[in-house]
Tab-separated table of C-alpha atoms and ligand atoms in Angstrom:
chain	number	residue	atom	x	y	z
A	270	UNK	CA	0.000	0.000	0.000
A	271	UNK	CA	1.226	3.519	-0.784
A	272	UNK	CA	2.627	5.585	2.048
A	273	UNK	CA	0.297	8.286	3.415
A	274	UNK	CA	1.084	11.598	1.704
A	275	UNK	CA	1.405	15.039	3.248
A	276	UNK	CA	1.960	18.465	1.693
A	277	UNK	CA	3.685	20.794	4.147
A	278	UNK	CA	3.191	24.511	3.595
A	279	UNK	CA	5.094	26.156	6.447
A	280	UNK	CA	4.401	29.707	5.241
A	281	UNK	CA	5.675	32.879	6.900
A	282	UNK	CA	6.853	34.229	10.253
A	283	UNK	CA	6.813	31.550	12.956
A	284	UNK	CA	5.254	29.059	10.480
A	285	UNK	CA	8.588	27.431	9.509
A	286	UNK	CA	9.771	27.462	13.155
A	287	UNK	CA	6.777	25.551	14.510
A	288	UNK	CA	6.666	23.266	11.460
A	289	UNK	CA	10.290	22.230	12.087
A	290	UNK	CA	9.086	20.680	15.362
A	291	UNK	CA	6.237	18.856	13.617
A	292	UNK	CA	8.769	17.388	11.176
A	293	UNK	CA	10.586	15.834	14.141
A	294	UNK	CA	7.373	14.024	15.054
A	295	UNK	CA	6.745	12.931	11.462
A	296	UNK	CA	10.276	11.528	11.475
A	297	UNK	CA	9.582	9.837	14.832
A	298	UNK	CA	6.471	8.161	13.399
A	299	UNK	CA	8.637	6.630	10.657
A	300	UNK	CA	11.499	5.599	12.937
A	301	UNK	CA	9.508	4.346	15.938
A	302	UNK	CA	6.025	3.494	14.673
A	303	UNK	CA	6.877	2.233	11.198
A	304	UNK	CA	4.616	4.752	9.445
A	305	UNK	CA	6.522	6.626	6.765
A	306	UNK	CA	4.848	9.681	5.289
A	307	UNK	CA	5.597	10.846	1.755
A	308	UNK	CA	6.223	14.499	2.522
A	309	UNK	CA	6.309	17.259	-0.105
A	310	UNK	CA	7.067	20.833	0.887
A	311	UNK	CA	6.052	24.016	-0.879
A	312	UNK	CA	5.345	27.716	-0.420
A	313	UNK	CA	2.224	29.600	0.620
A	314	UNK	CA	1.563	33.197	1.607
A	315	UNK	CA	4.199	35.913	1.569
A	316	UNK	CA	7.072	33.564	0.756
A	317	UNK	CA	5.152	32.288	-2.304
A	318	UNK	CA	4.490	35.883	-3.347
A	319	UNK	CA	8.208	36.678	-3.042
A	320	UNK	CA	9.088	33.793	-5.368
A	321	UNK	CA	6.139	33.619	-7.780
A	322	UNK	CA	4.295	36.949	-7.469
A	323	UNK	CA	1.213	35.084	-6.175
A	324	UNK	CA	0.453	33.763	-2.659
A	325	UNK	CA	-0.291	30.280	-4.000
A	326	UNK	CA	1.159	28.938	-7.249
A	327	UNK	CA	-1.099	26.770	-9.453
A	328	UNK	CA	1.357	23.880	-9.117
A	329	UNK	CA	1.070	24.061	-5.314
A	330	UNK	CA	-2.715	24.096	-5.573
A	331	UNK	CA	-2.568	20.993	-7.781
A	332	UNK	CA	-0.321	19.221	-5.246
A	333	UNK	CA	-2.764	20.088	-2.448
A	334	UNK	CA	-5.556	18.383	-4.402
A	335	UNK	CA	-3.524	15.200	-4.786
A	336	UNK	CA	-2.196	14.516	-1.283
A	337	UNK	CA	-3.991	12.836	1.616
A	338	UNK	CA	-3.627	15.927	3.793
A	339	UNK	CA	-2.153	19.433	3.803
A	340	UNK	CA	-0.391	20.772	6.891
A	341	UNK	CA	-0.058	24.552	7.005
A	342	UNK	CA	1.975	26.767	9.374
A	343	UNK	CA	0.876	30.389	9.105
A	344	UNK	CA	0.843	33.183	6.532
A	345	UNK	CA	1.276	36.945	6.548
A	346	UNK	CA	3.458	39.639	7.995
A	347	UNK	CA	3.950	43.417	7.986
A	348	UNK	CA	6.113	43.246	4.855
A	349	UNK	CA	3.013	42.263	2.870
A	350	UNK	CA	0.474	44.606	4.479
A	351	UNK	CA	0.525	47.090	1.596
A	352	UNK	CA	0.116	44.499	-1.188
A	353	UNK	CA	-2.969	44.574	-3.354
A	354	UNK	CA	-5.834	42.592	-1.779
A	355	UNK	CA	-5.724	40.030	-4.617
A	356	UNK	CA	-2.171	38.915	-3.783
A	357	UNK	CA	-2.151	39.272	0.000
A	358	UNK	CA	-0.726	36.183	1.799
A	359	UNK	CA	-4.156	35.291	3.255
A	360	UNK	CA	-5.512	34.899	-0.303
A	361	UNK	CA	-3.314	31.814	-0.664
A	362	UNK	CA	-4.987	30.209	2.323
A	363	UNK	CA	-8.455	31.231	1.149
A	364	UNK	CA	-7.766	29.730	-2.284
A	365	UNK	CA	-6.780	26.425	-0.683
A	366	UNK	CA	-9.942	26.348	1.431
A	367	UNK	CA	-12.180	27.297	-1.506
A	368	UNK	CA	-10.738	25.037	-4.220
A	369	UNK	CA	-10.487	22.055	-1.884
A	370	UNK	CA	-14.088	22.872	-0.862
A	371	UNK	CA	-13.296	22.544	2.845
A	372	UNK	CA	-16.765	23.122	4.235
A	373	UNK	CA	-16.305	21.712	7.729
A	374	UNK	CA	-13.989	23.497	10.147
A	375	UNK	CA	-13.119	21.610	13.334
A	376	UNK	CA	-11.871	23.665	16.248
A	377	UNK	CA	-11.203	21.623	19.381
A	378	UNK	CA	-11.084	23.312	22.764
A	379	UNK	CA	-9.155	21.020	25.030
A	380	UNK	CA	-7.880	22.094	28.413
A	381	UNK	CA	-4.767	20.346	29.642
A	382	UNK	CA	-4.876	20.051	33.426
A	383	UNK	CA	-1.492	21.708	33.827
A	384	UNK	CA	-2.825	24.841	32.114
A	385	UNK	CA	-6.231	25.029	33.786
A	386	UNK	CA	-5.080	28.016	35.851
A	387	UNK	CA	-4.403	29.843	32.605
A	388	UNK	CA	-8.063	30.166	31.690
A	389	UNK	CA	-10.014	33.265	32.630
A	390	UNK	CA	-12.656	30.885	34.033
A	391	UNK	CA	-12.516	28.949	37.304
A	392	UNK	CA	-10.314	25.869	37.241
A	393	UNK	CA	-13.139	23.372	37.898
A	394	UNK	CA	-15.121	24.808	34.952
A	395	UNK	CA	-12.343	24.129	32.429
A	396	UNK	CA	-10.087	21.377	33.825
A	397	UNK	CA	-10.401	18.296	31.619
A	398	UNK	CA	-12.505	20.142	29.028
A	399	UNK	CA	-12.544	18.425	25.616
A	400	UNK	CA	-15.053	19.736	23.084
A	401	UNK	CA	-15.013	20.383	19.323
A	402	UNK	CA	-16.843	23.101	17.453
A	403	UNK	CA	-17.721	22.199	13.861
A	404	UNK	CA	-18.222	25.398	11.889
A	405	UNK	CA	-19.672	25.492	8.376
A	406	UNK	CA	-16.944	27.265	6.445
A	407	UNK	CA	-17.884	27.878	2.816
A	408	UNK	CA	-21.396	29.338	2.853
A	409	UNK	CA	-23.738	31.444	4.975
A	410	UNK	CA	-23.658	35.170	5.534
A	411	UNK	CA	-19.992	35.604	4.573
A	412	UNK	CA	-20.770	34.461	1.032
A	413	UNK	CA	-24.519	35.026	0.394
A	414	UNK	CA	-25.742	37.440	-2.280
A	415	UNK	CA	-26.806	40.207	-2.440
A	416	UNK	CA	-24.046	41.844	-0.476
A	417	UNK	CA	-22.522	45.292	-0.532
A	418	UNK	CA	-22.986	48.870	0.574
A	419	UNK	CA	-25.778	50.539	-1.411
A	420	UNK	CA	-27.494	53.902	-1.352
A	421	UNK	CA	-31.157	54.051	-0.492
A	422	UNK	CA	-32.691	57.511	-0.582
A	423	UNK	CA	-30.197	59.752	1.129
A	424	UNK	CA	-28.344	57.196	3.205
A	425	UNK	CA	-26.096	54.149	2.750
A	426	UNK	CA	-27.225	50.667	3.630
A	427	UNK	CA	-24.937	47.695	4.266
A	428	UNK	CA	-26.283	44.312	3.167
A	429	UNK	CA	-25.166	40.739	3.753
A	430	UNK	CA	-27.329	37.726	3.109
A	431	UNK	CA	-27.550	34.572	5.175
A	432	UNK	CA	-28.221	31.755	2.699
A	433	UNK	CA	-28.010	28.003	3.219
A	434	UNK	CA	-29.126	25.178	0.942
A	435	UNK	CA	-30.292	21.884	2.406
A	436	UNK	CA	-27.278	20.074	0.962
A	437	UNK	CA	-24.849	22.553	2.540
A	438	UNK	CA	-26.433	21.994	5.949
A	439	UNK	CA	-26.657	18.230	5.464
A	440	UNK	CA	-22.977	17.752	4.642
A	441	UNK	CA	-21.680	19.705	7.643
A	442	UNK	CA	-24.202	17.918	9.884
A	443	UNK	CA	-22.888	14.561	8.649
A	444	UNK	CA	-19.357	15.712	9.374
A	445	UNK	CA	-20.366	16.552	12.981
A	446	UNK	CA	-22.201	13.244	13.502
A	447	UNK	CA	-19.259	11.258	12.117
A	448	UNK	CA	-16.932	13.126	14.463
A	449	UNK	CA	-19.225	12.533	17.442
A	450	UNK	CA	-19.166	8.808	16.779
A	451	UNK	CA	-15.384	8.896	17.269
A	452	UNK	CA	-15.840	10.810	20.547
A	453	UNK	CA	-18.603	10.898	23.202
A	454	UNK	CA	-21.409	10.488	20.598
A	455	UNK	CA	-23.156	13.788	21.403
A	456	UNK	CA	-23.967	16.675	19.036
A	457	UNK	CA	-25.506	20.025	19.934
A	458	UNK	CA	-26.660	22.047	16.910
A	459	UNK	CA	-26.784	25.839	17.344
A	460	UNK	CA	-28.737	28.391	15.293
A	461	UNK	CA	-31.328	31.113	15.810
A	462	UNK	CA	-34.444	29.294	14.626
A	463	UNK	CA	-36.489	31.660	16.804
A	464	UNK	CA	-35.724	34.655	14.562
A	465	UNK	CA	-34.154	33.390	11.307
A	466	UNK	CA	-35.711	31.249	8.566
A	467	UNK	CA	-32.271	29.909	7.695
A	468	UNK	CA	-32.117	28.782	11.325
A	469	UNK	CA	-35.441	26.936	11.006
A	470	UNK	CA	-34.150	25.120	7.916
A	471	UNK	CA	-30.836	24.413	9.681
A	472	UNK	CA	-32.633	22.813	12.643
A	473	UNK	CA	-34.950	20.756	10.389
A	474	UNK	CA	-32.177	19.414	8.168
A	475	UNK	CA	-29.866	18.528	11.073
A	476	UNK	CA	-32.746	16.675	12.724
A	477	UNK	CA	-33.622	14.829	9.468
A	478	UNK	CA	-30.036	13.719	8.853
A	479	UNK	CA	-29.855	12.578	12.457
A	480	UNK	CA	-33.094	10.576	12.348
A	481	UNK	CA	-32.292	8.924	9.010
A	482	UNK	CA	-28.560	8.276	9.279
A	483	UNK	CA	-27.287	8.800	12.824
A	484	UNK	CA	-30.069	7.823	15.274
A	485	UNK	CA	-27.422	6.388	17.617
A	486	UNK	CA	-25.907	9.856	18.215
A	487	UNK	CA	-27.446	11.985	20.951
A	488	UNK	CA	-28.673	15.237	19.331
A	489	UNK	CA	-29.836	18.458	20.981
A	490	UNK	CA	-30.604	21.927	19.601
A	491	UNK	CA	-29.822	25.263	21.211
A	492	UNK	CA	-30.202	28.909	20.199
A	493	UNK	CA	-26.731	30.252	19.506
A	494	UNK	CA	-26.964	33.097	22.025
A	495	UNK	CA	-27.825	30.631	24.772
A	496	UNK	CA	-24.987	28.459	23.415
A	497	UNK	CA	-22.536	31.318	24.011
A	498	UNK	CA	-23.756	31.624	27.615
A	499	UNK	CA	-23.587	27.881	28.191
A	500	UNK	CA	-20.049	27.744	26.799
A	501	UNK	CA	-18.775	30.042	29.519
A	502	UNK	CA	-21.140	28.738	32.226
A	503	UNK	CA	-20.457	24.975	31.964
A	504	UNK	CA	-18.638	24.023	28.738
A	505	UNK	CA	-18.189	20.393	29.782
A	506	UNK	CA	-21.889	19.733	28.998
A	507	UNK	CA	-20.905	19.664	25.285
A	508	UNK	CA	-19.056	17.146	23.122
A	509	UNK	CA	-19.479	18.280	19.484
A	510	UNK	CA	-21.181	21.566	18.594
A	511	UNK	CA	-22.246	22.116	14.976
A	512	UNK	CA	-23.153	25.570	13.762
A	513	UNK	CA	-23.111	27.921	10.785
A	514	UNK	CA	-20.280	30.075	9.500
A	515	UNK	CA	-21.046	33.279	11.417
A	516	UNK	CA	-22.053	31.758	14.761
A	517	UNK	CA	-19.190	29.284	14.411
A	518	UNK	CA	-16.704	32.104	13.932
A	519	UNK	CA	-17.761	33.740	17.199
A	520	UNK	CA	-18.423	30.605	19.260
A	521	UNK	CA	-15.153	28.896	18.298
A	522	UNK	CA	-13.100	31.936	19.340
A	523	UNK	CA	-15.030	32.051	22.593
A	524	UNK	CA	-14.453	28.327	23.222
A	525	UNK	CA	-10.797	28.642	22.282
A	526	UNK	CA	-10.160	31.173	24.987
A	527	UNK	CA	-11.511	28.778	27.617
A	528	UNK	CA	-8.248	26.928	27.287
A	529	UNK	CA	-5.653	29.694	27.566
A	530	UNK	CA	-3.033	30.423	24.923
A	531	UNK	CA	-3.344	30.883	21.174
A	532	UNK	CA	-0.152	28.850	20.866
A	533	UNK	CA	-2.066	25.720	21.947
A	534	UNK	CA	-4.969	25.683	19.494
A	535	UNK	CA	-5.094	23.324	16.496
A	536	UNK	CA	-7.707	23.157	13.735
A	537	UNK	CA	-8.794	21.003	10.828
A	538	UNK	CA	-10.783	21.909	7.741
A	539	UNK	CA	-12.390	18.951	6.018
A	540	UNK	CA	-14.124	18.502	2.664
A	541	UNK	CA	-15.839	15.705	0.794
A	542	UNK	CA	-14.344	12.191	0.805
A	543	UNK	CA	-11.752	11.515	-1.917
A	544	UNK	CA	-11.564	8.295	-3.981
A	545	UNK	CA	-9.649	6.620	-1.117
A	546	UNK	CA	-12.460	7.452	1.327
A	547	UNK	CA	-10.390	10.044	3.224
A	548	UNK	CA	-11.807	13.549	3.416
A	549	UNK	CA	-9.959	16.365	1.684
A	550	UNK	CA	-8.201	17.987	4.595
A	551	UNK	CA	-6.105	20.922	5.689
A	552	UNK	CA	-4.686	21.088	9.202
A	553	UNK	CA	-3.311	24.297	10.701
A	554	UNK	CA	-2.793	26.037	14.021
A	555	UNK	CA	-5.351	28.737	14.798
A	556	UNK	CA	-2.644	31.344	15.376
A	557	UNK	CA	-1.082	33.589	12.726
A	558	UNK	CA	2.521	34.230	11.746
A	559	UNK	CA	3.284	36.167	14.967
A	560	UNK	CA	5.784	38.625	13.416
A	561	UNK	CA	6.466	40.098	16.873
A	562	UNK	CA	8.279	36.916	17.967
A	563	UNK	CA	9.318	35.389	14.608
A	564	UNK	CA	12.941	34.275	14.336
A	565	UNK	CA	13.533	34.420	18.100
A	566	UNK	CA	12.890	30.790	19.045
A	567	UNK	CA	9.998	31.880	21.267
A	568	UNK	CA	7.061	30.381	19.350
A	569	UNK	CA	5.028	27.622	20.974
A	570	UNK	CA	4.955	24.697	18.519
A	571	UNK	CA	2.150	22.838	20.343
A	572	UNK	CA	-0.759	24.198	18.231
A	573	UNK	CA	0.969	22.969	15.072
A	574	UNK	CA	1.916	19.641	16.674
A	575	UNK	CA	-1.692	19.115	17.830
A	576	UNK	CA	-2.850	19.965	14.288
A	577	UNK	CA	-0.684	17.091	13.063
A	578	UNK	CA	-2.272	14.880	15.740
A	579	UNK	CA	-5.662	15.796	14.255
A	580	UNK	CA	-4.336	14.743	10.832
A	581	UNK	CA	-3.315	11.388	12.302
A	582	UNK	CA	-6.819	10.916	13.696
A	583	UNK	CA	-9.022	12.252	10.897
A	584	UNK	CA	-6.990	11.640	7.722
A	585	UNK	CA	-4.917	8.587	8.550
A	586	UNK	CA	-7.072	6.565	10.958
A	587	UNK	CA	-4.188	6.629	13.430
A	588	UNK	CA	-6.264	7.565	16.454
A	589	UNK	CA	-4.006	5.689	18.831
A	590	UNK	CA	-0.956	7.643	17.658
A	591	UNK	CA	-2.927	10.903	17.745
A	592	UNK	CA	-3.695	10.206	21.407
A	593	UNK	CA	-0.030	9.309	21.949
A	594	UNK	CA	1.022	12.752	20.646
A	595	UNK	CA	-1.631	14.520	22.753
A	596	UNK	CA	-0.526	12.607	25.852
A	597	UNK	CA	3.110	13.533	25.147
A	598	UNK	CA	2.093	17.195	25.057
A	599	UNK	CA	0.155	16.736	28.293
A	600	UNK	CA	3.198	15.108	29.868
A	601	UNK	CA	5.670	17.909	29.061
A	602	UNK	CA	3.198	20.475	30.378
A	603	UNK	CA	2.684	18.423	33.540
A	604	UNK	CA	6.493	18.340	33.882
A	605	UNK	CA	6.349	22.137	34.046
A	606	UNK	CA	7.945	22.881	30.671
A	607	UNK	CA	6.616	26.135	29.210
A	608	UNK	CA	7.329	28.306	26.186
A	609	UNK	CA	7.200	32.053	26.880
A	610	UNK	CA	3.494	32.387	26.005
A	611	UNK	CA	2.628	29.881	28.750
A	612	UNK	CA	4.495	31.622	31.549
A	613	UNK	CA	2.106	32.585	34.333
A	614	UNK	CA	2.411	35.628	36.601
A	615	UNK	CA	4.675	33.594	38.912
A	616	UNK	CA	7.325	33.689	36.161
A	617	UNK	CA	10.022	31.072	35.583
A	618	UNK	CA	12.379	30.261	32.761
A	619	UNK	CA	10.752	29.626	29.403
A	620	UNK	CA	12.092	27.014	27.027
A	621	UNK	CA	12.584	27.595	23.298
A	622	UNK	CA	10.532	26.310	20.361
A	623	UNK	CA	13.157	23.663	19.643
A	624	UNK	CA	13.406	22.568	23.265
A	625	UNK	CA	9.613	22.136	23.414
A	626	UNK	CA	9.661	19.998	20.251
A	627	UNK	CA	12.539	17.885	21.604
A	628	UNK	CA	10.766	17.414	24.946
A	629	UNK	CA	7.626	16.178	23.170
A	630	UNK	CA	9.678	13.725	21.100
A	631	UNK	CA	11.364	12.505	24.299
A	632	UNK	CA	7.930	12.011	25.901
A	633	UNK	CA	6.854	10.061	22.804
A	634	UNK	CA	9.899	7.829	23.198
A	635	UNK	CA	8.903	7.129	26.796
A	636	UNK	CA	5.345	6.245	25.677
A	637	UNK	CA	6.539	3.116	23.848
B	1167	NAD	P1	-1.048	36.120	15.570
B	1167	NAD	O1	-1.829	34.915	15.885
B	1167	NAD	O2	0.049	35.968	14.588
B	1167	NAD	O3	-0.411	36.722	16.925
B	1167	NAD	C1	-1.212	37.226	18.005
B	1167	NAD	C2	-0.373	37.202	19.299
B	1167	NAD	O4	-0.230	35.866	19.758
B	1167	NAD	C3	1.040	37.738	19.106
B	1167	NAD	O5	1.426	38.454	20.253
B	1167	NAD	C4	1.879	36.497	18.943
B	1167	NAD	O6	3.228	36.653	19.363
B	1167	NAD	C5	1.132	35.489	19.820
B	1167	NAD	N1	1.267	34.135	19.274
B	1167	NAD	C6	0.629	33.638	18.190
B	1167	NAD	N2	1.006	32.369	17.975
B	1167	NAD	C7	1.903	32.067	18.932
B	1167	NAD	C8	2.663	30.896	19.227
B	1167	NAD	N3	2.583	29.779	18.494
B	1167	NAD	N4	3.500	30.940	20.278
B	1167	NAD	C9	3.587	32.030	21.039
B	1167	NAD	N5	2.903	33.159	20.822
B	1167	NAD	C10	2.066	33.184	19.764
B	1167	NAD	O7	-2.087	37.228	15.068
B	1167	NAD	P2	-1.818	38.706	14.514
B	1167	NAD	O8	-0.680	39.333	15.263
B	1167	NAD	O9	-3.134	39.351	14.512
B	1167	NAD	O10	-1.397	38.507	12.998
B	1167	NAD	C11	-0.035	38.426	12.549
B	1167	NAD	C12	-0.040	38.044	11.092
B	1167	NAD	O11	-0.587	36.727	10.938
B	1167	NAD	C13	-0.900	38.952	10.198
B	1167	NAD	O12	-0.245	39.125	8.974
B	1167	NAD	C14	-2.187	38.164	10.024
B	1167	NAD	O13	-2.851	38.502	8.833
B	1167	NAD	C15	-1.659	36.760	9.990
B	1167	NAD	N6	-2.621	35.716	10.379
B	1167	NAD	C16	-2.538	34.555	9.711
B	1167	NAD	C17	-3.348	33.500	10.082
B	1167	NAD	C18	-3.183	32.191	9.374
B	1167	NAD	O14	-2.166	31.978	8.741
B	1167	NAD	N7	-4.121	31.277	9.486
B	1167	NAD	C19	-4.253	33.640	11.142
B	1167	NAD	C20	-4.293	34.847	11.827
B	1167	NAD	C21	-3.464	35.893	11.436
């Protein structure tokens, strides 16, 4: 059987620094677990613009369509702030998401015990938290037409349109139910069916898909505003939350902050299954290119490493190894190792990006 294939797009700023630590783990998987990945590397974002005049070359796009999974670092930086909108680094990432049709965005919020004090919420509210928000990513109010700023009478009016087809709702619902089956088998769907017709349709379609295809999964519905309250009141009541693009944008940022630092947060964006049954997939940390700390060895590589763990679980059916990586991260944190972003008010000596990666590899070694 062919080796699993990965396209690595490290990107700009701290992207290459954190990706270097992921490569150590990919190497470890080959050396210690007998799983060799066929890895191709290419450019995205500002570095692609510097070389090709575009933030994503057509050849890179074609490679992304062929591999089992894409792993991305981060794009952007002040050097590119004045570029025309059409060639800004972020356009490279948007092109990947659009052309791979990655409609389901998974944002886990997992609180490692050692970092529970880091949250702005009480320790018992967040300790042991492990939830995933599934956000619809390619439709809804960010894409619906008509949109624009128009003049009506003697004043301007800003218009965006929330629009969802049944099939768009159905496919993201399926993605959430599938995910729930690999976890605690619970989905909560969030919308505003009390005031929005698109919310009524959302609720109906999610319920239909559930009843027909996933009756074994426990399904509940909640208005998104109540969902926001519940997330900060008692987030551990949830397992998988599925919601639209706009609510998902807000709720996933809210959930993310339950767990502390931006340097800890992975994500996955999944599309339709390919011929081999695996979903099209792009994995990336939630954080950006962090130009303020780039090149200084201060970046926390954990978000990128946990993104690779998600790839192991969702693209390569290597759930056991995904857990192994997550446990290794948990172990180094429990041992008190911290990059600068994880230093609490009590201070201490931070370790570097490389030292954090090495410590995680050492913890992986011990796990065997
Ligand atoms: P950012 O996420 O890059 O940084 C925000 C803050 O968090 C900074 O203080 C940074 O030092 C810190 N931080 C982020 N990741 C960290 C890590 N792994 N370890 C330690 N500290 C970390 O967001 P920003 O400053 O708003 O944006 C910087 C650039 O990144 C911009 O060009 C922006 O457009 C781009 N960006 C890209 C992505 C992406 O590639 N997906 C996402 C967000 C922002």
